[in-house]
GROMACS .gro file of C-alpha atoms in nm:
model
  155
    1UNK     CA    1  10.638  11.119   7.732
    2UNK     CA    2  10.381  11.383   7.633
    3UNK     CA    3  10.079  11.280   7.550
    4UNK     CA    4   9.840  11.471   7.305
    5UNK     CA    5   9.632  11.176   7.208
    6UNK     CA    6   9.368  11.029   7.451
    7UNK     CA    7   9.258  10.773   7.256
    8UNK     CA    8   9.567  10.632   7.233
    9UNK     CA    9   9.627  10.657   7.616
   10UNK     CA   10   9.241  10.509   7.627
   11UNK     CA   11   9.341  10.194   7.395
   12UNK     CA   12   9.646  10.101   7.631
   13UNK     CA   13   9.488  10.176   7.959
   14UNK     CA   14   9.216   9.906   7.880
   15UNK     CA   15   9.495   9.632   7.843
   16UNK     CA   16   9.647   9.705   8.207
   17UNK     CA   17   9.572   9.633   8.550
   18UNK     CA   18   9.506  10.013   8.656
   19UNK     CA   19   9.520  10.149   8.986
   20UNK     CA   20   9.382  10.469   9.017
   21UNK     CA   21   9.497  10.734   9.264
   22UNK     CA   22   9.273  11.030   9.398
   23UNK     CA   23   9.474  11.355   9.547
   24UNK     CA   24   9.338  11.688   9.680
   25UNK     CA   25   9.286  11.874   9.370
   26UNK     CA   26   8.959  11.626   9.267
   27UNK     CA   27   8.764  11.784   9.500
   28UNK     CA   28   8.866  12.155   9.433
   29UNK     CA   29   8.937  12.173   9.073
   30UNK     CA   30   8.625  12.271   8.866
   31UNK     CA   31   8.644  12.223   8.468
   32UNK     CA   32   8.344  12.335   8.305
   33UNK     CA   33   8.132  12.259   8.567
   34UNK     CA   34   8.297  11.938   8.632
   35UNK     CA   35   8.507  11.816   8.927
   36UNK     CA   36   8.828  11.683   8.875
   37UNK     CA   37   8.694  11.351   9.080
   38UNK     CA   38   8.399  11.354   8.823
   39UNK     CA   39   8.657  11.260   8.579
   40UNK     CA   40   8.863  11.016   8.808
   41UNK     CA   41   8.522  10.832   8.873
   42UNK     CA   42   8.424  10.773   8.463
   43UNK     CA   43   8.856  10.691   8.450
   44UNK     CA   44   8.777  10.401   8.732
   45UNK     CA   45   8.396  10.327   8.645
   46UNK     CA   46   8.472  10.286   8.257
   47UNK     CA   47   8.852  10.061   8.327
   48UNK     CA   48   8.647   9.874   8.591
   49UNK     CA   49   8.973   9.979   8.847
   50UNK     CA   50   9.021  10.066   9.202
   51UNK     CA   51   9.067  10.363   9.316
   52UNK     CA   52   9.332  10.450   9.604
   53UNK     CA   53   9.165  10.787   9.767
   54UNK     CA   54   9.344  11.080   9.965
   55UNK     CA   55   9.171  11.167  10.269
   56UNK     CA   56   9.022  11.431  10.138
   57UNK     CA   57   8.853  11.208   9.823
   58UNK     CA   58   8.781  10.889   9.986
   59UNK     CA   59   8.420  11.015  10.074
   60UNK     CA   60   8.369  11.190   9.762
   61UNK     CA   61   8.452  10.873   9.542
   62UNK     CA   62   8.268  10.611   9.727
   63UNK     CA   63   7.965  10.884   9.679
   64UNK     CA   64   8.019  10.875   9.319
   65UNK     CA   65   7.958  10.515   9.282
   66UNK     CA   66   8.302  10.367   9.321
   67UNK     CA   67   8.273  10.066   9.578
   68UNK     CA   68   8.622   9.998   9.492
   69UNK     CA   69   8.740  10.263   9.648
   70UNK     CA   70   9.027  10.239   9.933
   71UNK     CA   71   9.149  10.537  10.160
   72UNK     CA   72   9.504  10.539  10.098
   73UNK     CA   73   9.807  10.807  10.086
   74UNK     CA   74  10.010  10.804   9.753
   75UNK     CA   75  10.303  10.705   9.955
   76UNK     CA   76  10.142  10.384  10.092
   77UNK     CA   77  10.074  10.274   9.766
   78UNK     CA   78  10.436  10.357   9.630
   79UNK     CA   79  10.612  10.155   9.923
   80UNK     CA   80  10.350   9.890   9.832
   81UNK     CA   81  10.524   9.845   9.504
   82UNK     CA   82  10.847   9.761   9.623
   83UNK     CA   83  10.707   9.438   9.766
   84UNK     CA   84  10.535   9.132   9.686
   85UNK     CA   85  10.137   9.277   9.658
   86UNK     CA   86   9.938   9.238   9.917
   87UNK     CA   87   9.674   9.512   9.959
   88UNK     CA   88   9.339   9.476   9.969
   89UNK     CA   89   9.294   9.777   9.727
   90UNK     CA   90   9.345   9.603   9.386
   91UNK     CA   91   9.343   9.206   9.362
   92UNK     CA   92   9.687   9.196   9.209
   93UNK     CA   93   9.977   9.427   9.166
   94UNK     CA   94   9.883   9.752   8.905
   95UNK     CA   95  10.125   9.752   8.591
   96UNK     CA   96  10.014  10.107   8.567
   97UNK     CA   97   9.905  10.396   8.831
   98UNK     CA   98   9.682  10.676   8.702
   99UNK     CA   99   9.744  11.048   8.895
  100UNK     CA  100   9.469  11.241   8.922
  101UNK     CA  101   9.431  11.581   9.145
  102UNK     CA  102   9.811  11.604   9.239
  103UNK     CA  103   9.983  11.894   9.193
  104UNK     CA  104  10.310  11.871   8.916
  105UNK     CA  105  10.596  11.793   9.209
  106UNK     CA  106  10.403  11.515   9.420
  107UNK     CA  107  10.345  11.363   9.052
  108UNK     CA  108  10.756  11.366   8.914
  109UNK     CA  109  10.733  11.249   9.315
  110UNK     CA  110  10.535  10.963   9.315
  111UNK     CA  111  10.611  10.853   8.913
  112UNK     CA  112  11.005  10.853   9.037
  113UNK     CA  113  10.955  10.608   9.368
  114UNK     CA  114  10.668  10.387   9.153
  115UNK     CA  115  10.899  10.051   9.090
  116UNK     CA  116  10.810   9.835   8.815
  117UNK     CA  117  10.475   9.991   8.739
  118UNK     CA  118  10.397  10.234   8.479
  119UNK     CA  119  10.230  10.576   8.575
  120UNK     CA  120   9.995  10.822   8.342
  121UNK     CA  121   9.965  11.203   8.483
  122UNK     CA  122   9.630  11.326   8.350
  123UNK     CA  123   9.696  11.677   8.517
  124UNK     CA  124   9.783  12.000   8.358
  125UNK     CA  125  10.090  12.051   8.394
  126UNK     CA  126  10.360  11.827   8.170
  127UNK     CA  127  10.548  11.541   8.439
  128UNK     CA  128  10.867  11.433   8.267
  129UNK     CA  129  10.918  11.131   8.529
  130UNK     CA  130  10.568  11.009   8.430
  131UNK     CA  131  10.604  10.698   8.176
  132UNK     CA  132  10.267  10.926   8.045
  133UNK     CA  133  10.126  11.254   8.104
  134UNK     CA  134   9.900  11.529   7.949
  135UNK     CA  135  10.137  11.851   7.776
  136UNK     CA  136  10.137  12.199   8.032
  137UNK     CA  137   9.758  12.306   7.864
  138UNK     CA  138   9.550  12.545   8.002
  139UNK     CA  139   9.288  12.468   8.147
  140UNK     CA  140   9.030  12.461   7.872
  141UNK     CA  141   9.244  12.248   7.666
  142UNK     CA  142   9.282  12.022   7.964
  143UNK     CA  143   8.888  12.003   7.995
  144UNK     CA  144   8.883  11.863   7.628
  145UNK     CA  145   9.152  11.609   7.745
  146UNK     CA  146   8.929  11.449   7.999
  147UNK     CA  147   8.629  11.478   7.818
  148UNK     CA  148   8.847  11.265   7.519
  149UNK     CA  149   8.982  11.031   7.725
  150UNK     CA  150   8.675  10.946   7.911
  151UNK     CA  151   8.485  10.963   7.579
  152UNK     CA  152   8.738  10.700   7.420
  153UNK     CA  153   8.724  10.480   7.723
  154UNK     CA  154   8.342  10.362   7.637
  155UNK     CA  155   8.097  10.297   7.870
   0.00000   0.00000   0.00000
């Protein structure tokens, strides 16, 4: 489902157990200054969730902050799903995944193999498989997303 409203995405993320999942494009996607991991950090800091890092943004989130952070691949978290939970990432099993810094295909990717767990795509680019994601924007308009969402999240 499209999404045009963070604060409505804000209000039900804070009533789920949230995972969230760093890929490669925190680190190299700039919005206004910002890194796309900036964002992913206030997402985590502000829901008070874990964050399951690429190798490329395990470094780069721990920096920012994020003690709960875990180097993980998408894919081991996704297989982790199927099963009774048992990683060390997130005390329990996540209702709900957040994708950040994935590119449009490894999100429909990982949103189609997630079992029993809802996932939010806060990219640029419109994932249909998502239960959530952000409407194809450019990339100012997906700037003010963030800054919204993060915004309605609180402190």
């Amino acid at each position: 489902m499209s999404l045009k409203e963070p604060a409505a995405l804000a209000e039900y993320l804070k009533k789920k157990k949230v995972l969230v999942l760093t890929g490669f494009l925190c680190e190299e996607v700039e919005l206004q200054g910002k890194k796309l991991g900036d964002y992913a950090a206030d997402i985590a800091r502000r829901l008070g969730a874990p964050v399951a890092a690429g190798a490329t943004t395990a470094v780069a989130m721990k920096q920012r902050g994020l003690p709960g952070t875990k180097k993980m691949f998408a894919a081991e978290v996704v297989n982790y799903l199927r099963y009774p939970w048992q990683d060390s990432v997130a005390p329990a099993k996540p209702e709900l995944l957040v994708l950040m810094g994935y590119d449009r295909q490894s999100c429909g990717s990982l949103a189609s193999a997630a079992r029993d767990t809802e996932t939010v795509s806060l990219g640029n680019a419109y994932v249909p498989e998502a239960t959530f994601s952000f409407p194809d924007c450019s990339w100012h308009r997906w700037h003010l997303l963030l800054e919204e969402l993060v915004q309605a999240l609180g402190k």
